[in-house]
PDB file of C-alpha atoms in Angstrom:
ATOM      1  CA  UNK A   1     -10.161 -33.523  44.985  1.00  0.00           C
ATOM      2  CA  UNK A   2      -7.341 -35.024  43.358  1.00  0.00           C
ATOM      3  CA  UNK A   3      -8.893 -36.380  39.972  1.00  0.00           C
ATOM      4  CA  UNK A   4     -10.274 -32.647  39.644  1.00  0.00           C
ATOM      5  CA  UNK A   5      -6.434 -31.376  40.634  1.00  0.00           C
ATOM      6  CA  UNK A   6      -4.928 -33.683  37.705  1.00  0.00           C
ATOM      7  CA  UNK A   7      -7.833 -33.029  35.371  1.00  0.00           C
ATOM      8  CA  UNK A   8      -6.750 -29.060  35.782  1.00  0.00           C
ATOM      9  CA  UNK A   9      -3.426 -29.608  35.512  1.00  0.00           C
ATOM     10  CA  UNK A  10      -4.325 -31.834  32.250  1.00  0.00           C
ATOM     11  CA  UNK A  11      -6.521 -28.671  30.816  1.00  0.00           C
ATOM     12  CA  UNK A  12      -3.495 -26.534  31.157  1.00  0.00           C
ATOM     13  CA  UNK A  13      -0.835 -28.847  29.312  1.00  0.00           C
ATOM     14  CA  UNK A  14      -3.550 -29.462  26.458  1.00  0.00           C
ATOM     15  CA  UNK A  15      -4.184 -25.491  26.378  1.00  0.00           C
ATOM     16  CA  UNK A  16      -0.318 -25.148  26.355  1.00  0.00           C
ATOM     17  CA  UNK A  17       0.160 -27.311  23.860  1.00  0.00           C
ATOM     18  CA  UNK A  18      -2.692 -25.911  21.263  1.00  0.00           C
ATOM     19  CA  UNK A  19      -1.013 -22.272  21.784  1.00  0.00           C
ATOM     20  CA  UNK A  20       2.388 -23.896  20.774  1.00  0.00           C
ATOM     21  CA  UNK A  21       0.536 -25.998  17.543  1.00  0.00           C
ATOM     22  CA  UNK A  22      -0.633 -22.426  16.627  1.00  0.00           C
ATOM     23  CA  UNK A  23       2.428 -20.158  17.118  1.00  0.00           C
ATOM     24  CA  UNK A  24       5.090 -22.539  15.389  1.00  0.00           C
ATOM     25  CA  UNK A  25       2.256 -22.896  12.840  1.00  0.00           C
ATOM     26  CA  UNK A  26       2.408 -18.808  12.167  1.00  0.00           C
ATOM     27  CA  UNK A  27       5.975 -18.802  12.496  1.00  0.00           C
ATOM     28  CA  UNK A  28       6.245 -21.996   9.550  1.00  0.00           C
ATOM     29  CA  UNK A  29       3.611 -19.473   7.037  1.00  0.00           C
ATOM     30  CA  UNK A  30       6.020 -16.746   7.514  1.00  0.00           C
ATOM     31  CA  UNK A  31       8.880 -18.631   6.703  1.00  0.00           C
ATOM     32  CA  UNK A  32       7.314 -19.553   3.424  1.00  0.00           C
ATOM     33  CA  UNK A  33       5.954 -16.096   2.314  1.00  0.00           C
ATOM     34  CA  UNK A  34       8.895 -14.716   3.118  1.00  0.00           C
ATOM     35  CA  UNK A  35      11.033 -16.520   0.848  1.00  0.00           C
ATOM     36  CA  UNK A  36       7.915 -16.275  -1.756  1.00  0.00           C
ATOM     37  CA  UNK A  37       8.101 -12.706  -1.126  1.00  0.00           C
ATOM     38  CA  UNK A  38      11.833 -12.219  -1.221  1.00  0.00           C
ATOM     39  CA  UNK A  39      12.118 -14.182  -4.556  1.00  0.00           C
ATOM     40  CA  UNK A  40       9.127 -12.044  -6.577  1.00  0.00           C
ATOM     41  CA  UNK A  41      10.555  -8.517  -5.287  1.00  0.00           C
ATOM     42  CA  UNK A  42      14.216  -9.837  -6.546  1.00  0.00           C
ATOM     43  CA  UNK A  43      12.365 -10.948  -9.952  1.00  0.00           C
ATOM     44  CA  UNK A  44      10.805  -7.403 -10.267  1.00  0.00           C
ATOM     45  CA  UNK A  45      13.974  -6.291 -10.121  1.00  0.00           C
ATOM     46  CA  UNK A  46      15.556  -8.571 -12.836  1.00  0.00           C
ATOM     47  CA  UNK A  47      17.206 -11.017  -9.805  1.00  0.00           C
ATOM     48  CA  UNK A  48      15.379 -14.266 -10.913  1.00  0.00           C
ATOM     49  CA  UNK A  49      12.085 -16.133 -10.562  1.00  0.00           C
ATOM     50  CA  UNK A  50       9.418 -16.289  -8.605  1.00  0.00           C
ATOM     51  CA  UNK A  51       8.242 -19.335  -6.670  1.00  0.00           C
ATOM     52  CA  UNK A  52       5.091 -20.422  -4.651  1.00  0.00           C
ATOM     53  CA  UNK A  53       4.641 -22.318  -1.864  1.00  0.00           C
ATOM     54  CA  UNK A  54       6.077 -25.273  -3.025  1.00  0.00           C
ATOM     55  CA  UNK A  55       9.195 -23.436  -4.672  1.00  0.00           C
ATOM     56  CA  UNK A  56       9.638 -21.935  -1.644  1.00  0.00           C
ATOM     57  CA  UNK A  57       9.811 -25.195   0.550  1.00  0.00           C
ATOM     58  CA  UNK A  58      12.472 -26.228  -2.240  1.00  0.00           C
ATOM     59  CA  UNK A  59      14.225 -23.451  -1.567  1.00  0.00           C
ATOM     60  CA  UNK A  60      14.808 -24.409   1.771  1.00  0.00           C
ATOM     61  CA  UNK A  61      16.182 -27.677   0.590  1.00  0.00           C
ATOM     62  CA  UNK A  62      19.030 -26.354  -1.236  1.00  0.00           C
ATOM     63  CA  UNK A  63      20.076 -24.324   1.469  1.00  0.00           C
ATOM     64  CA  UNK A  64      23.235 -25.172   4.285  1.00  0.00           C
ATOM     65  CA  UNK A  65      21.566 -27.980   6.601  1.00  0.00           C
ATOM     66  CA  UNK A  66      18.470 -28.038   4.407  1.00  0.00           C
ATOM     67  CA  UNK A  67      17.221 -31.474   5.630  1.00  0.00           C
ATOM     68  CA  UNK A  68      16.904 -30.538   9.325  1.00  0.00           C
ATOM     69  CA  UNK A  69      15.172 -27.533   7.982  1.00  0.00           C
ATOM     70  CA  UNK A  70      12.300 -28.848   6.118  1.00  0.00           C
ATOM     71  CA  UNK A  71      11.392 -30.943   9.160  1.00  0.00           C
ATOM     72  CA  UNK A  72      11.300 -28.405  11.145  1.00  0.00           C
ATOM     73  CA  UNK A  73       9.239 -26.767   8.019  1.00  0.00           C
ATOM     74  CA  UNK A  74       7.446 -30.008   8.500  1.00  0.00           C
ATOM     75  CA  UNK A  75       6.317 -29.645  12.275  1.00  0.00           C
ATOM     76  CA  UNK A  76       5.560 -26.040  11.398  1.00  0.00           C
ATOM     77  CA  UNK A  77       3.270 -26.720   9.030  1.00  0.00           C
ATOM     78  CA  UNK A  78       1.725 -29.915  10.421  1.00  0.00           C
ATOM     79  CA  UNK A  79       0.706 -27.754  13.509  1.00  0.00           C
ATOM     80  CA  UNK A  80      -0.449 -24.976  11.429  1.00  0.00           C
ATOM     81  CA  UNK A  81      -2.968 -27.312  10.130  1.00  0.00           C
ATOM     82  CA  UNK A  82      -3.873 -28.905  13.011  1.00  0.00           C
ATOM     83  CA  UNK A  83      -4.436 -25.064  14.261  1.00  0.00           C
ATOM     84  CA  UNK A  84      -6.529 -24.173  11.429  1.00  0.00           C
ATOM     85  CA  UNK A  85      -8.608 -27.884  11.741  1.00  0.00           C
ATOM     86  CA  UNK A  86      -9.374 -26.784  15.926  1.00  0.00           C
ATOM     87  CA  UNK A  87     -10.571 -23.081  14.935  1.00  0.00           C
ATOM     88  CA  UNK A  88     -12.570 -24.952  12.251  1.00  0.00           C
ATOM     89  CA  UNK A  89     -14.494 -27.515  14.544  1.00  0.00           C
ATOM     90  CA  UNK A  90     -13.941 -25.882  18.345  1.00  0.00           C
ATOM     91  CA  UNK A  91     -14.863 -22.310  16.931  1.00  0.00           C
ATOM     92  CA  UNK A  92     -12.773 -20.991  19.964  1.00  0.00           C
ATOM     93  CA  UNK A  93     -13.366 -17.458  18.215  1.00  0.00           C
ATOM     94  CA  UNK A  94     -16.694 -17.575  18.383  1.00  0.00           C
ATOM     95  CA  UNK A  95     -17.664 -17.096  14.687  1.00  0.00           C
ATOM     96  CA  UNK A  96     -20.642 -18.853  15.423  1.00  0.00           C
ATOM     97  CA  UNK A  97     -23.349 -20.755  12.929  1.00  0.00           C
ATOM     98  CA  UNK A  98     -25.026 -18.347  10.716  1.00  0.00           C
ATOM     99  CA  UNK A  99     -23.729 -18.090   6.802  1.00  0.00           C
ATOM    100  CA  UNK A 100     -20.936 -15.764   7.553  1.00  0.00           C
ATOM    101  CA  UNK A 101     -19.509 -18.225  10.170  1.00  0.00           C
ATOM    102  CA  UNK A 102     -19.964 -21.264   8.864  1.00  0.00           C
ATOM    103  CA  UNK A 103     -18.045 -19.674   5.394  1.00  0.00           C
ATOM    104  CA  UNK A 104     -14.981 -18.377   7.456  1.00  0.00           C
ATOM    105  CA  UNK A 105     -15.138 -21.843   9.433  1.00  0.00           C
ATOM    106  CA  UNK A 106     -14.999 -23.384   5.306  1.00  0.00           C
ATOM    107  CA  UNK A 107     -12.787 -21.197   4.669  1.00  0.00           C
ATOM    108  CA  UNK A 108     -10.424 -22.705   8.005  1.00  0.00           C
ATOM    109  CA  UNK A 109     -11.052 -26.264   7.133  1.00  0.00           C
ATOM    110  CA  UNK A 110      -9.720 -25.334   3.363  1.00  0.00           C
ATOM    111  CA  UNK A 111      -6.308 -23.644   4.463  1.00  0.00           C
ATOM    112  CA  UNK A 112      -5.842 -26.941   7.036  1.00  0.00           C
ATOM    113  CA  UNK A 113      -6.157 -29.211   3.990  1.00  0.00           C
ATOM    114  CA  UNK A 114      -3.660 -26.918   2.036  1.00  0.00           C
ATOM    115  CA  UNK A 115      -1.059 -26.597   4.622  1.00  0.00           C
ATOM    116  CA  UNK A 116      -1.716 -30.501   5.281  1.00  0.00           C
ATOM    117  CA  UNK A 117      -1.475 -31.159   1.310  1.00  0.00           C
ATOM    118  CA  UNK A 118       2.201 -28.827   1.677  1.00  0.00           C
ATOM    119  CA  UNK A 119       3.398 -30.960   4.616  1.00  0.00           C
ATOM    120  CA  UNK A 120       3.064 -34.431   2.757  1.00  0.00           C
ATOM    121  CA  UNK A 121       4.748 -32.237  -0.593  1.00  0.00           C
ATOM    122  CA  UNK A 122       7.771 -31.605   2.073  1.00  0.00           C
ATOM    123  CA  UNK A 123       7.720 -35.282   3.436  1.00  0.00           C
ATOM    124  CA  UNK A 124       8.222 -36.331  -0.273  1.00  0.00           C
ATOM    125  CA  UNK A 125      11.262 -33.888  -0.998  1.00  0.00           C
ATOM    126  CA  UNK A 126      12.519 -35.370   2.220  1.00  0.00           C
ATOM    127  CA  UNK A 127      11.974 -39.276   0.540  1.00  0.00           C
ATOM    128  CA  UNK A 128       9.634 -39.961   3.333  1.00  0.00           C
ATOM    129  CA  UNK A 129       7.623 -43.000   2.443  1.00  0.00           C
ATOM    130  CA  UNK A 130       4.417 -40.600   4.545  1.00  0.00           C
ATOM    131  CA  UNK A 131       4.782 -37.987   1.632  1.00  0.00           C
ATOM    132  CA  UNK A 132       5.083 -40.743  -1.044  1.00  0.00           C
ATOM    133  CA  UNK A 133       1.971 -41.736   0.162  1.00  0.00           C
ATOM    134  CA  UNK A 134       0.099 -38.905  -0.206  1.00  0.00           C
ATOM    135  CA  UNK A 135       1.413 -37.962  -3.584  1.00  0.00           C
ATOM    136  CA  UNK A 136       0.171 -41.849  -4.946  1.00  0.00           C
ATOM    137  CA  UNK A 137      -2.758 -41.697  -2.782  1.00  0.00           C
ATOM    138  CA  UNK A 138      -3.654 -38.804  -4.247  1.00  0.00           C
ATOM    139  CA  UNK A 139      -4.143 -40.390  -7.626  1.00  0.00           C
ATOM    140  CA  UNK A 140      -7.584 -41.853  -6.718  1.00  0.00           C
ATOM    141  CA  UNK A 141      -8.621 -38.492  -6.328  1.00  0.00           C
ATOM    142  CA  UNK A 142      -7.320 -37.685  -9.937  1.00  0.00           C
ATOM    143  CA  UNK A 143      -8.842 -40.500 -11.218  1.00  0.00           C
ATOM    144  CA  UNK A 144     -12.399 -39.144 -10.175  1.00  0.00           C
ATOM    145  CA  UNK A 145     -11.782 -35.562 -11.366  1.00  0.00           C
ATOM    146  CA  UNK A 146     -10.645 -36.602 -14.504  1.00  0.00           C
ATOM    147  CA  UNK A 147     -13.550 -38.770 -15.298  1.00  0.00           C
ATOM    148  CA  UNK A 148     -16.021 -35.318 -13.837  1.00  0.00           C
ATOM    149  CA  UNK A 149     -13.560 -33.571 -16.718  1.00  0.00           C
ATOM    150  CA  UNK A 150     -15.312 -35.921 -19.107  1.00  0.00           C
ATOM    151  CA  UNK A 151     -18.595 -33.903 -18.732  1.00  0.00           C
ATOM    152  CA  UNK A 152     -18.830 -31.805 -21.786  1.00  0.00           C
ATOM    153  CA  UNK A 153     -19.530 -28.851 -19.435  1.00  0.00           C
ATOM    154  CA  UNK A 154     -16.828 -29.360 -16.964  1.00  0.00           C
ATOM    155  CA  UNK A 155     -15.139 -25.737 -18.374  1.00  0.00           C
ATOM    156  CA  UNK A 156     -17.635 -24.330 -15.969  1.00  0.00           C
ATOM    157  CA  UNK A 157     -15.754 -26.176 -12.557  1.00  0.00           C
ATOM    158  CA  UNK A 158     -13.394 -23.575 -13.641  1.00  0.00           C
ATOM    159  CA  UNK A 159     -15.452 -20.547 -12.741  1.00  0.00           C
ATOM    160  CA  UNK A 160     -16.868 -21.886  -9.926  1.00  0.00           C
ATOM    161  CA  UNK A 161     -13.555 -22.605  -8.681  1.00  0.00           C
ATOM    162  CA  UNK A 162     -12.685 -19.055  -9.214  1.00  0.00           C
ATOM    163  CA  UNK A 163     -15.442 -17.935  -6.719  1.00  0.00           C
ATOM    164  CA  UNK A 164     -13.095 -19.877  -3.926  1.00  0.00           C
ATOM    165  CA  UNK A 165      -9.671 -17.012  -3.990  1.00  0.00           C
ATOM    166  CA  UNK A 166     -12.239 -14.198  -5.370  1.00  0.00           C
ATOM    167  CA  UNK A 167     -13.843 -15.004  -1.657  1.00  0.00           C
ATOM    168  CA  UNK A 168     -10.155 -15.242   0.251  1.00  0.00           C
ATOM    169  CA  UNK A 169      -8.945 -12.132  -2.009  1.00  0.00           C
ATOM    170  CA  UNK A 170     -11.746  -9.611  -0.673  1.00  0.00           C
ATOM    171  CA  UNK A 171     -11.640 -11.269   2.731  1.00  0.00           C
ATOM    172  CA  UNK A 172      -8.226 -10.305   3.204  1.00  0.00           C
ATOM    173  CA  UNK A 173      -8.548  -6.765   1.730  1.00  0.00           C
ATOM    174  CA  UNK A 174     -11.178  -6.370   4.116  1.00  0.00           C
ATOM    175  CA  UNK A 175      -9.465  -7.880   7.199  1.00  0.00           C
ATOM    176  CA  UNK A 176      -6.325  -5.660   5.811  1.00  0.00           C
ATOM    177  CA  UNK A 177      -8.376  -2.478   4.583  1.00  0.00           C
ATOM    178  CA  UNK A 178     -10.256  -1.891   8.361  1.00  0.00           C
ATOM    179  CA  UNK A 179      -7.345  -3.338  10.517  1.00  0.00           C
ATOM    180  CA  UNK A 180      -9.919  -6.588  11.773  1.00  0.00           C
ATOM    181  CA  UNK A 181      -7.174  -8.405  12.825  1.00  0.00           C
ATOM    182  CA  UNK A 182      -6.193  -6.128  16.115  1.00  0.00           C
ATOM    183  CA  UNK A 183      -8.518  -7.530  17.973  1.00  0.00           C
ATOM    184  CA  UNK A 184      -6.997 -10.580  18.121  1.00  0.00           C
ATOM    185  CA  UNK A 185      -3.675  -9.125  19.543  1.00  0.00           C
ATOM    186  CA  UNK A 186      -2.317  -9.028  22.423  1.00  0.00           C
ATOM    187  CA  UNK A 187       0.213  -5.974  22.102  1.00  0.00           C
ATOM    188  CA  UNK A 188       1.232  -2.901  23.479  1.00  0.00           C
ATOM    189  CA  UNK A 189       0.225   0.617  21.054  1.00  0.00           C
ATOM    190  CA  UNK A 190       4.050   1.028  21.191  1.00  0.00           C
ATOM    191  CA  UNK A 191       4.521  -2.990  18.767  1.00  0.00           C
ATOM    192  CA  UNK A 192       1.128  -2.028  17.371  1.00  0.00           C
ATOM    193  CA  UNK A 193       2.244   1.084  15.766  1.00  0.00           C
ATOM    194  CA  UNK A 194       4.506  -0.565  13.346  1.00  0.00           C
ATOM    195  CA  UNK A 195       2.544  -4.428  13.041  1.00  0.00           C
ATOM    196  CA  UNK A 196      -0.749  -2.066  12.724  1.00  0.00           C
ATOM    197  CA  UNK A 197       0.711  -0.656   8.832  1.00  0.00           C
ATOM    198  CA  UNK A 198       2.917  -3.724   8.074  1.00  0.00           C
ATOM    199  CA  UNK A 199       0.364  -6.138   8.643  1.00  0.00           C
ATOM    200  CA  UNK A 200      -2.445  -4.151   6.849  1.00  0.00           C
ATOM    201  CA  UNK A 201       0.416  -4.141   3.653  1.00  0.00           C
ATOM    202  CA  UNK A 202       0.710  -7.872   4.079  1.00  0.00           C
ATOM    203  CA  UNK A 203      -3.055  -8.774   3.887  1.00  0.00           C
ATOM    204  CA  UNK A 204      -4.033  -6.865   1.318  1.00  0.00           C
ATOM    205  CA  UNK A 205      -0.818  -7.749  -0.781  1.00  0.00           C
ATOM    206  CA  UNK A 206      -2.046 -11.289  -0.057  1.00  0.00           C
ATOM    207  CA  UNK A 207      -5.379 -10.281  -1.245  1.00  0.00           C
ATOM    208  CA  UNK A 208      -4.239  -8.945  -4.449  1.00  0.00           C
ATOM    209  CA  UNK A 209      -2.234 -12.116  -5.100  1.00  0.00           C
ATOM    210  CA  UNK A 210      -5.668 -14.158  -4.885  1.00  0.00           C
ATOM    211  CA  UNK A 211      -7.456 -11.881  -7.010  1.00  0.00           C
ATOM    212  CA  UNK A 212      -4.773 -12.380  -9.931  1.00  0.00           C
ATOM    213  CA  UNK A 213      -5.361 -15.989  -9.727  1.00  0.00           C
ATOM    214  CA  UNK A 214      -9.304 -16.052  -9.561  1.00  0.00           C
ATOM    215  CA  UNK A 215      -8.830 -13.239 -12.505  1.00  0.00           C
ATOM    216  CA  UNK A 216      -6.573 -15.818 -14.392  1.00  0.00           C
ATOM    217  CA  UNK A 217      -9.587 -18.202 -13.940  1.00  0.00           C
ATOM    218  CA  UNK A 218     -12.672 -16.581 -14.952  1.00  0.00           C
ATOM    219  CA  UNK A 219     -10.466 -15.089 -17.903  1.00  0.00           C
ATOM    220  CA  UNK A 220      -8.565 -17.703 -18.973  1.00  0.00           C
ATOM    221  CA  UNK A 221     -11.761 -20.166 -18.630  1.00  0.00           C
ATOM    222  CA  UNK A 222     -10.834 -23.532 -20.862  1.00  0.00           C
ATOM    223  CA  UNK A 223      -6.849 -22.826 -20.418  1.00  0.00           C
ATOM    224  CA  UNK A 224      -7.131 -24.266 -17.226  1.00  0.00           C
ATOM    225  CA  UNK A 225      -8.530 -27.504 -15.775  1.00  0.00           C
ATOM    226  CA  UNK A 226     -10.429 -28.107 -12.222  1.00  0.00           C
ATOM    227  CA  UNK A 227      -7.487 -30.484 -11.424  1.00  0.00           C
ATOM    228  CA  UNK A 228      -4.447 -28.304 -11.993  1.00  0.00           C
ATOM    229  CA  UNK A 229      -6.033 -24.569 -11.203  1.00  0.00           C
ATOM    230  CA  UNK A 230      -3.217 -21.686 -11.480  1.00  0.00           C
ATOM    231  CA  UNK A 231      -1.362 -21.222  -7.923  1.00  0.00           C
ATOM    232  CA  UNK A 232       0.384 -18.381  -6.250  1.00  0.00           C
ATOM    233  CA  UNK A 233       3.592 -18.673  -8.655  1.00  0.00           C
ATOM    234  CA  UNK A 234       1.444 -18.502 -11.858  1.00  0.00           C
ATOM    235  CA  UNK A 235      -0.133 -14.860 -10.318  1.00  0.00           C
ATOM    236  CA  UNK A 236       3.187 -13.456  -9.528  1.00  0.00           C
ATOM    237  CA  UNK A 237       4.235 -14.399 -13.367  1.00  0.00           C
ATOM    238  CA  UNK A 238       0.931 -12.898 -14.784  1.00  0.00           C
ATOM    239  CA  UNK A 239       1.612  -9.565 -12.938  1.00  0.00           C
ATOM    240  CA  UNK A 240       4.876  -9.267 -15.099  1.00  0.00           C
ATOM    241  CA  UNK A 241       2.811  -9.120 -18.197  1.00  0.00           C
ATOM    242  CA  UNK A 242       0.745  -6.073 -17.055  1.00  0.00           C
ATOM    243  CA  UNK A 243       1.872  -2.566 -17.899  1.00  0.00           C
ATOM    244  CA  UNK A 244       4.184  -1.629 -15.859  1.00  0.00           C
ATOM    245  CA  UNK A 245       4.139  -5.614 -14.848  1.00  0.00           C
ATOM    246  CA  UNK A 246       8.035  -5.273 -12.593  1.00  0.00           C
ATOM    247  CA  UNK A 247       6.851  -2.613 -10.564  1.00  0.00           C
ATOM    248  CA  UNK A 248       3.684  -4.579  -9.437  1.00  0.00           C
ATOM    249  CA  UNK A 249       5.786  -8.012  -9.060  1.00  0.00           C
ATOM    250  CA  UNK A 250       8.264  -5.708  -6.726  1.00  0.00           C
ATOM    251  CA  UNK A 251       5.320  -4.398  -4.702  1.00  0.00           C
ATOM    252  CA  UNK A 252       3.626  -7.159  -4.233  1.00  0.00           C
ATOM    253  CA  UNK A 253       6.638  -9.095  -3.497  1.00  0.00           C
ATOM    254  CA  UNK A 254       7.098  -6.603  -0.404  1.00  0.00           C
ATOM    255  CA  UNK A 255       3.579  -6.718   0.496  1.00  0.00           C
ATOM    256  CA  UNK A 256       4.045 -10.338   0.781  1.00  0.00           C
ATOM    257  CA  UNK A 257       7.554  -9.913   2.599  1.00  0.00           C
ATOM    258  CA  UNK A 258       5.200  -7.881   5.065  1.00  0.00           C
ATOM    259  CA  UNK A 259       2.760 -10.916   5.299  1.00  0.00           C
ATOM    260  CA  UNK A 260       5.443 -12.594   5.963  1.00  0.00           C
ATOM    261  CA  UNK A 261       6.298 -10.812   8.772  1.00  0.00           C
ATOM    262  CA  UNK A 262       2.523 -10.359  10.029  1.00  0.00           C
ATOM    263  CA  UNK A 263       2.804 -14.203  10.454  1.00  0.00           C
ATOM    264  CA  UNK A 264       5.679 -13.715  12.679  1.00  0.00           C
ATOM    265  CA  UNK A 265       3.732 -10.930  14.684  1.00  0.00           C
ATOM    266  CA  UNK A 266       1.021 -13.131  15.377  1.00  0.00           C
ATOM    267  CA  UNK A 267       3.586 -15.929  16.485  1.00  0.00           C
ATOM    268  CA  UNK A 268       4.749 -13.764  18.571  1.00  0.00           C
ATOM    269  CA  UNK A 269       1.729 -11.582  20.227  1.00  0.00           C
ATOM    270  CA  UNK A 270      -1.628 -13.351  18.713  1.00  0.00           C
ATOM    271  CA  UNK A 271      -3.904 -14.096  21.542  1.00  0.00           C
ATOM    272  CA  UNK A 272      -4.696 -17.589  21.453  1.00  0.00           C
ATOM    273  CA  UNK A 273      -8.126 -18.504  22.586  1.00  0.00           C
ATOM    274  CA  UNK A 274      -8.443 -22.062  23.441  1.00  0.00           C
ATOM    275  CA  UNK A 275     -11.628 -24.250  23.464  1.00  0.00           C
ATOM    276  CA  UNK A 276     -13.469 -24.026  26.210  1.00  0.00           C
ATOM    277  CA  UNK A 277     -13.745 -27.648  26.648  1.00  0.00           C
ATOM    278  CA  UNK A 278     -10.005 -26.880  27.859  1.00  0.00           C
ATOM    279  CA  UNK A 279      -9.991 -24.726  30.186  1.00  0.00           C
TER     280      UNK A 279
END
């Protein structure tokens, strides 16, 4: 009777502690695209530059107490991954086994290693010898691709590499476009009558975003290499050079203002569904 007692109580401080690794983890993306969205709408506007992820995380450096905000930034984004990594292998959502799960449970497993890749990025900004690590480790890795690269018909990595945000780009419109995400708040209609539009703005701005840079990719072909693919910065710069290029930068630096702020919503009223194992 006791063992099964302290075995509950266990469940409930690992189920507590997986709904805090995924709401600090929201809260640490909006942080980001809301200085990535701040800085494109004030470049539409003739106010700057725009950054990406990693600009923004610099950003955050230079500012009053900067330090002690990147590691926060850095236990943020360490349990955002973690987050993404459990949804991944647990499938607590229940997206199942059959193509369409198994390429949204991909797709999970690919924004852990990004967030993972952005927390060693902000270890090394912060001279930890963890983030060093990474970046040098990293060069094995290199080392490999750039022998692939050697292949006289390594150009076409690129456009199969553009197939990978062409896939996120539509999924987002999509999840954006018919409002999917609801279902996975807990809210009252009264908070859901402004997240509903904002959020909807956010994913598809998101989704436009991704679509520049798998554009950029099967369009610029040869210009780029498998190892150094255009990021979120380089699609905010390209949509400067299209007519009417500072009114799209300003838009979609709102819509991704409004992402931001769809990260903070689901911080704040996401329902977080926990592995059964642990409950």
């Amino acid at each position: 009777m006791h063992t099964t007692a302290a075995r509950a109580k266990d469940d409930v401080s690992i189920s507590k502690g997986i709904v805090w690794l995924a709401r600090s983890g929201y809260a640490a993306r909006g942080v980001v695209y809301l200085i990535i969205g701040a800085f494109a709408f004030l470049a539409g506007t003739g106010g700057g530059k725009t950054v990406g992820t990693k600009g923004a995380i610099q950003q955050l450096l230079g500012q009053p107490f900067g330090e002690a905000l990147l590691w926060i930034m850095v236990i943020g984004l360490v349990a955002y991954a973690a987050w993404r990594l459990t949804q991944a292998i647990a499938d607590p959502e229940g997206h199942g086994t059959d193509a369409k799960g198994l390429a949204i449970r991909a797709g999970l497993v690919g924004s852990a290693i990004a967030y993972a890749l952005l927390t060693l990025f902000t270890l090394g900004l912060l001279g930890s010898p963890i983030g060093d690590a990474g970046s040098s480790g990293g060069s094995g890795g290199q080392d490999f691709l750039s022998g692939l690269l050697g292949w006289k018909h390594s150009n076409y990595l690129v456009y199969l590499i553009a197939l990978v945000p062409l896939g996120v780009g539509i999924a987002h419109v999509i999840k954006g476009w018919k409002a999917k995400f609801e279902k996975y708040f807990n809210a009252s209609e009264h908070v859901m009558r402004w997240v509903r539009p904002i959020s909807r703005a956010g994913l598809i701005a998101r989704g436009v975003a991704f679509f520049v840079v798998a554009g950029m990719l099967f369009t610029g072909g040869a210009r780029y290499e498998p190892t150094d693919p255009p990021g979120l910065e380089d699609a905010l710069d390209a949509l400067q050079t299209l007519p009417f290029g500072t009114f799209w930068l300003s838009l979609v630096g709102l819509g991704l203002v409004a992402f931001a702020l769809y990260s903070f919503s689901e911080a704040i009223w996401r329902r977080i569904d926990v592995p059964t194992a642990f409950h």
